[in-house]
Amino acid sequence: MRLPLALLALVLVTGCSVDTGAPARTAERFHEAVAERRDDTACALLSPRAAEKLPDPGQTCAEALRALELEAGGPITSVQVWGDAAQVRMAGDTVFLHRFSDGWRVKAAGCEPQGDLPYDCEVEG
């Protein structure tokens, strides 16, 4: 009886794997677009709220993003996913994402840890 239970446990564990690839690819695409000055593309990868909060009055999202001069993301060091939320840690940034009906979008970028306090982010929404 132990063998079937062990097999059932193995099936349940492998069947519940979390896809970390999609949020990681979105974070990479966002940083590639920023590095290549394709600011409209980078803005399209932001969550609606982040894209809305980023610009000052009279400024487009692309202009605001360009003015921030975000650091390069660099290689991914870890990815964590909790339901519709994800955190992608890169060598030069920590990116927070949310899964929408059309895919993963960046909620916050240019983030630095602040000890026990919340991250300080250049882009957030």
PDB file of C-alpha atoms in Angstrom, residues 18-25 79-81 88:
ATOM      1  CA  VAL A  18       4.766  26.765 -10.781  1.00  0.00           C
ATOM      2  CA  ASP A  19       5.709  28.377 -14.099  1.00  0.00           C
ATOM      3  CA  THR A  20       8.465  30.866 -13.313  1.00  0.00           C
ATOM      4  CA  GLY A  21       9.515  31.259 -16.946  1.00  0.00           C
ATOM      5  CA  ALA A  22       6.778  33.657 -18.050  1.00  0.00           C
ATOM      6  CA  PRO A  23       7.390  36.336 -15.402  1.00  0.00           C
ATOM      7  CA  ALA A  24      11.156  35.968 -15.875  1.00  0.00           C
ATOM      8  CA  ARG A  25      10.817  36.513 -19.639  1.00  0.00           C
ATOM      9  CA  VAL A  79      12.143  33.990  -9.451  1.00  0.00           C
ATOM     10  CA  GLN A  80       9.294  33.527  -7.001  1.00  0.00           C
ATOM     11  CA  VAL A  81       5.636  33.244  -7.948  1.00  0.00           C
ATOM     12  CA  VAL A  88      12.128  38.463 -10.354  1.00  0.00           C
TER      13      VAL A  88
END
